[in-house]
């Protein structure tokens, strides 16, 4: 375990040096990601100046909901960048090199690097949104609340990592999965930034049972906020994020291990 941790930091140092070799461009790119994502928050804020709330969620509560999406993605992209881009690894033959090294395949993919531009842009925005909203939404913070917050952030990272691990396993069979990722991750992520209860039952079912973004931010946020719309769901859903994260990751890992038997190089 110690050598894996050391290897991660070695990769991280190398990745940061590569990413920030051209410092001005890297800083501008980070701010570009930050402001691109912040634009959606600003648009929502301006809309709420007229409508006041969305299904009884006020602006501070919505920002708290948003913060979980951005914080978990900022951490996710540090560890799972290779899974996000795995179809490119197969197309360019990079996965063949990984298979020749004396390390576990998934370990290498997790440790090999991070999209630091996206991580800093999303992560910084998420932290700022959390700082802005955490003391305005009526949460009585204590040690137990702080620990559970850390747990649900880790759970959100695991859920997103598991989703992309499933996409990576599918890439072994069909190589290109960008359309699937667009439909089942990026589009669902856009739905997930708003309260689950504003959607019809079909969208709610997808966000709970198919692509479980509801356990990344909505139900964890309900643990802290206890909004009235929680009455539409079993209350114990608030506590399921760690179980969903671990369970989905085990399923994804099992599918990944099974699919590796059928890997064939593209020959590039």
Coordinates of C-alpha atoms in Angstrom, one line a residue:
X1 CA 0.0 0.0 0.0
X2 CA 2.8 2.4 0.9
X3 CA 4.5 2.0 -2.6
X4 CA 1.1 2.6 -4.3
X5 CA 0.6 5.9 -2.3
X6 CA 4.1 6.9 -3.2
X7 CA 3.5 6.0 -6.8
X8 CA 0.3 8.2 -6.8
X9 CA 2.2 11.2 -5.6
X10 CA 5.0 10.6 -8.1
X11 CA 2.4 10.6 -10.9
X12 CA 0.7 13.6 -9.4
X13 CA 4.0 15.6 -9.4
X14 CA 4.7 14.6 -12.9
X15 CA 1.2 15.4 -14.0
X16 CA 1.3 18.9 -12.4
X17 CA 4.6 19.6 -14.0
X18 CA 3.2 18.6 -17.4
X19 CA 0.0 20.5 -17.0
X20 CA 1.6 23.7 -15.7
X21 CA 4.6 23.7 -18.0
X22 CA 2.9 26.6 -19.7
X23 CA 1.7 28.4 -16.6
X24 CA -0.2 31.2 -18.1
X25 CA -2.2 28.9 -20.4
X26 CA -2.9 26.5 -17.5
X27 CA -4.1 29.3 -15.3
X28 CA -6.3 30.7 -18.0
X29 CA -7.7 27.2 -18.7
X30 CA -8.5 26.6 -15.1
X31 CA -10.4 30.0 -14.8
X32 CA -12.2 29.1 -18.1
X33 CA -13.5 25.9 -16.6
X34 CA -14.4 27.7 -13.4
X35 CA -16.3 30.5 -15.1
X36 CA -18.0 28.1 -17.6
X37 CA -19.5 26.1 -14.8
X38 CA -20.2 29.2 -12.7
X39 CA -22.2 30.7 -15.6
X40 CA -25.0 28.1 -14.9
X41 CA -25.1 29.1 -11.2
X42 CA -25.3 32.8 -12.2
X43 CA -28.1 32.1 -14.6
X44 CA -30.0 30.2 -11.9
X45 CA -29.4 33.0 -9.4
X46 CA -30.8 35.6 -11.8
X47 CA -33.8 33.4 -12.5
X48 CA -34.5 33.1 -8.8
X49 CA -34.6 36.8 -8.4
X50 CA -37.9 36.6 -10.3
X51 CA -39.2 33.2 -9.1
X52 CA -37.8 33.2 -5.6
X53 CA -37.7 29.4 -5.2
X54 CA -37.7 26.1 -7.2
X55 CA -40.1 23.7 -5.6
X56 CA -39.5 25.4 -2.2
X57 CA -35.7 25.2 -2.5
X58 CA -34.3 28.7 -2.1
X59 CA -31.1 30.0 -3.7
X60 CA -28.9 29.0 -0.7
X61 CA -30.2 25.5 -0.6
X62 CA -29.8 25.1 -4.3
X63 CA -26.2 26.3 -4.1
X64 CA -25.6 23.7 -1.4
X65 CA -27.0 21.1 -3.7
X66 CA -24.8 22.3 -6.6
X67 CA -21.7 22.3 -4.4
X68 CA -21.8 18.5 -3.9
X69 CA -21.8 17.9 -7.7
X70 CA -18.8 20.1 -8.3
X71 CA -16.8 19.0 -5.2
X72 CA -17.3 15.3 -6.0
X73 CA -16.4 15.7 -9.7
X74 CA -13.3 17.8 -8.8
X75 CA -12.1 14.8 -6.7
X76 CA -13.3 12.2 -9.1
X77 CA -11.3 13.7 -12.0
X78 CA -8.1 13.4 -9.9
X79 CA -8.4 9.7 -9.7
X80 CA -10.5 8.6 -12.6
X81 CA -9.4 10.7 -15.6
X82 CA -8.2 7.6 -17.4
X83 CA -11.6 5.9 -17.0
X84 CA -13.3 9.1 -18.3
X85 CA -11.1 8.9 -21.4
X86 CA -10.7 5.1 -21.6
X87 CA -12.0 4.7 -25.2
X88 CA -9.2 7.0 -26.3
X89 CA -6.7 4.8 -24.5
X90 CA -7.9 1.8 -26.5
X91 CA -8.1 3.6 -29.8
X92 CA -4.5 5.0 -29.5
X93 CA -3.1 1.7 -28.2
X94 CA -2.1 3.2 -24.8
X95 CA -3.9 0.5 -22.9
X96 CA -1.6 -2.1 -24.5
X97 CA 1.4 -0.4 -22.8
X98 CA -0.5 -0.5 -19.4
X99 CA -1.1 -4.3 -19.8
X100 CA 2.7 -4.9 -20.1
X101 CA 3.6 -3.3 -16.8
X102 CA 3.9 -5.2 -13.5
X103 CA 1.0 -3.5 -11.8
X104 CA -2.7 -4.1 -11.6
X105 CA -4.5 -2.6 -14.7
X106 CA -7.0 -0.6 -12.7
X107 CA -4.4 0.5 -10.2
X108 CA -2.4 2.0 -13.1
X109 CA -5.4 3.7 -14.6
X110 CA -6.3 5.3 -11.3
X111 CA -2.8 6.4 -10.5
X112 CA -1.6 7.4 -14.0
X113 CA -2.7 11.0 -13.8
X114 CA -5.4 13.6 -13.4
X115 CA -7.1 16.3 -15.3
X116 CA -5.8 19.0 -13.0
X117 CA -7.4 21.8 -15.0
X118 CA -10.9 20.3 -14.6
X119 CA -10.1 19.3 -11.0
X120 CA -9.1 22.8 -9.9
X121 CA -11.9 24.5 -11.9
X122 CA -14.7 22.2 -10.6
X123 CA -13.2 21.7 -7.2
X124 CA -12.6 25.3 -6.5
X125 CA -16.1 26.2 -7.6
X126 CA -17.6 23.5 -5.4
X127 CA -15.7 24.6 -2.3
X128 CA -16.7 28.2 -2.8
X129 CA -20.3 27.2 -3.2
X130 CA -20.1 25.1 -0.1
X131 CA -18.5 27.9 1.9
X132 CA -21.1 30.4 0.7
X133 CA -24.1 28.2 1.4
X134 CA -23.1 25.9 4.4
X135 CA -23.9 28.5 7.1
X136 CA -27.0 29.9 5.4
X137 CA -29.1 26.8 5.1
X138 CA -29.7 26.2 8.8
X139 CA -27.4 23.3 9.3
X140 CA -26.2 22.8 12.9
X141 CA -22.7 21.6 12.2
X142 CA -21.0 19.2 14.6
X143 CA -18.5 16.4 14.4
X144 CA -21.1 13.9 13.3
X145 CA -22.4 16.1 10.6
X146 CA -18.8 16.8 9.4
X147 CA -17.9 13.2 9.3
X148 CA -21.1 12.3 7.4
X149 CA -20.4 15.1 4.9
X150 CA -17.0 13.6 4.2
X151 CA -18.5 10.2 3.8
X152 CA -21.1 11.3 1.3
X153 CA -18.4 13.2 -0.7
X154 CA -16.4 10.0 -0.9
X155 CA -19.5 8.1 -1.8
X156 CA -20.3 10.6 -4.6
X157 CA -16.8 10.1 -6.0
X158 CA -17.2 6.3 -5.9
X159 CA -20.6 6.4 -7.7
X160 CA -19.2 8.5 -10.5
X161 CA -16.0 6.4 -10.7
X162 CA -18.2 3.3 -10.9
X163 CA -20.3 4.8 -13.7
X164 CA -17.1 5.5 -15.8
X165 CA -15.7 2.0 -14.9
X166 CA -18.8 0.5 -16.5
X167 CA -18.3 2.7 -19.6
X168 CA -14.7 1.6 -19.7
X169 CA -15.7 -2.1 -19.6
X170 CA -18.2 -1.4 -22.4
X171 CA -15.4 0.2 -24.4
X172 CA -13.6 -3.2 -24.5
X173 CA -16.4 -4.5 -26.6
X174 CA -17.3 -1.5 -28.8
X175 CA -14.3 0.9 -28.3
X176 CA -16.2 4.2 -28.8
X177 CA -18.6 5.0 -26.0
X178 CA -18.7 8.9 -26.1
X179 CA -22.4 8.9 -27.1
X180 CA -23.2 6.6 -24.2
X181 CA -21.3 8.9 -21.8
X182 CA -23.1 11.9 -23.2
X183 CA -26.5 10.4 -22.7
X184 CA -26.1 8.6 -19.4
X185 CA -23.5 10.8 -17.6
X186 CA -23.3 14.3 -18.9
X187 CA -27.0 14.8 -19.6
X188 CA -28.0 13.1 -16.4
X189 CA -25.6 15.3 -14.5
X190 CA -27.4 18.3 -15.9
X191 CA -30.6 17.0 -14.4
X192 CA -29.0 16.2 -11.1
X193 CA -28.0 19.7 -10.3
X194 CA -31.6 20.6 -9.5
X195 CA -33.9 19.0 -6.9
X196 CA -35.0 15.5 -7.9
X197 CA -38.6 16.2 -7.0
X198 CA -39.1 18.7 -9.9
X199 CA -39.0 16.0 -12.5
X200 CA -41.5 13.4 -13.6
X201 CA -41.4 9.8 -12.3
X202 CA -39.5 8.6 -15.3
X203 CA -36.5 11.0 -14.9
X204 CA -36.6 10.4 -11.1
X205 CA -36.4 6.6 -11.6
X206 CA -33.4 7.0 -13.9
X207 CA -31.6 9.3 -11.4
X208 CA -32.3 6.9 -8.5
X209 CA -32.0 3.4 -10.1
X210 CA -30.1 3.6 -13.4
X211 CA -27.6 6.5 -13.1
X212 CA -27.8 7.1 -9.4
X213 CA -26.9 10.8 -9.3
X214 CA -29.7 11.3 -6.7
X215 CA -27.3 9.6 -4.2
X216 CA -24.5 12.0 -5.2
X217 CA -26.2 15.2 -4.1
X218 CA -30.0 15.1 -3.7
X219 CA -30.5 12.6 -0.9
X220 CA -27.2 13.6 0.9
X221 CA -28.4 17.2 0.8
X222 CA -31.7 16.1 2.3
X223 CA -29.9 14.6 5.2
X224 CA -28.8 18.1 6.1
X225 CA -31.7 20.1 4.9
X226 CA -34.8 17.9 5.4
X227 CA -36.9 19.6 2.7
X228 CA -40.6 18.9 2.5
X229 CA -40.3 17.1 -0.9
X230 CA -38.3 14.3 0.8
X231 CA -41.8 13.0 1.8
X232 CA -42.2 11.6 -1.7
X233 CA -39.3 9.0 -1.1
X234 CA -38.4 6.6 1.7
X235 CA -36.6 8.6 4.4
X236 CA -33.9 5.9 4.6
X237 CA -32.7 6.9 1.1
X238 CA -30.8 9.7 2.9
X239 CA -28.4 7.2 4.4
X240 CA -27.9 5.0 1.3
X241 CA -25.2 7.0 -0.5
X242 CA -22.2 5.0 1.0
X243 CA -24.0 1.7 0.3
X244 CA -24.8 2.7 -3.3
X245 CA -21.3 3.9 -3.8
X246 CA -19.6 0.8 -2.6
X247 CA -22.2 -1.6 -4.1
X248 CA -22.2 0.1 -7.5
X249 CA -18.4 0.1 -7.5
X250 CA -18.3 -3.7 -6.7
X251 CA -20.7 -4.3 -9.6
X252 CA -18.7 -2.1 -12.0
X253 CA -15.4 -3.8 -10.9
X254 CA -16.8 -7.3 -11.4
X255 CA -18.0 -6.3 -14.9
X256 CA -14.6 -4.8 -15.7
X257 CA -12.7 -7.9 -14.6
X258 CA -15.1 -10.1 -16.7
X259 CA -14.8 -7.8 -19.8
X260 CA -11.0 -7.8 -19.7
X261 CA -11.1 -11.4 -20.9
X262 CA -12.4 -10.2 -24.2
X263 CA -10.0 -7.3 -24.8
X264 CA -8.5 -7.1 -28.2
X265 CA -6.0 -4.5 -29.3
X266 CA -7.0 -2.1 -32.0
X267 CA -3.6 -2.5 -33.5
X268 CA -2.8 1.3 -33.5

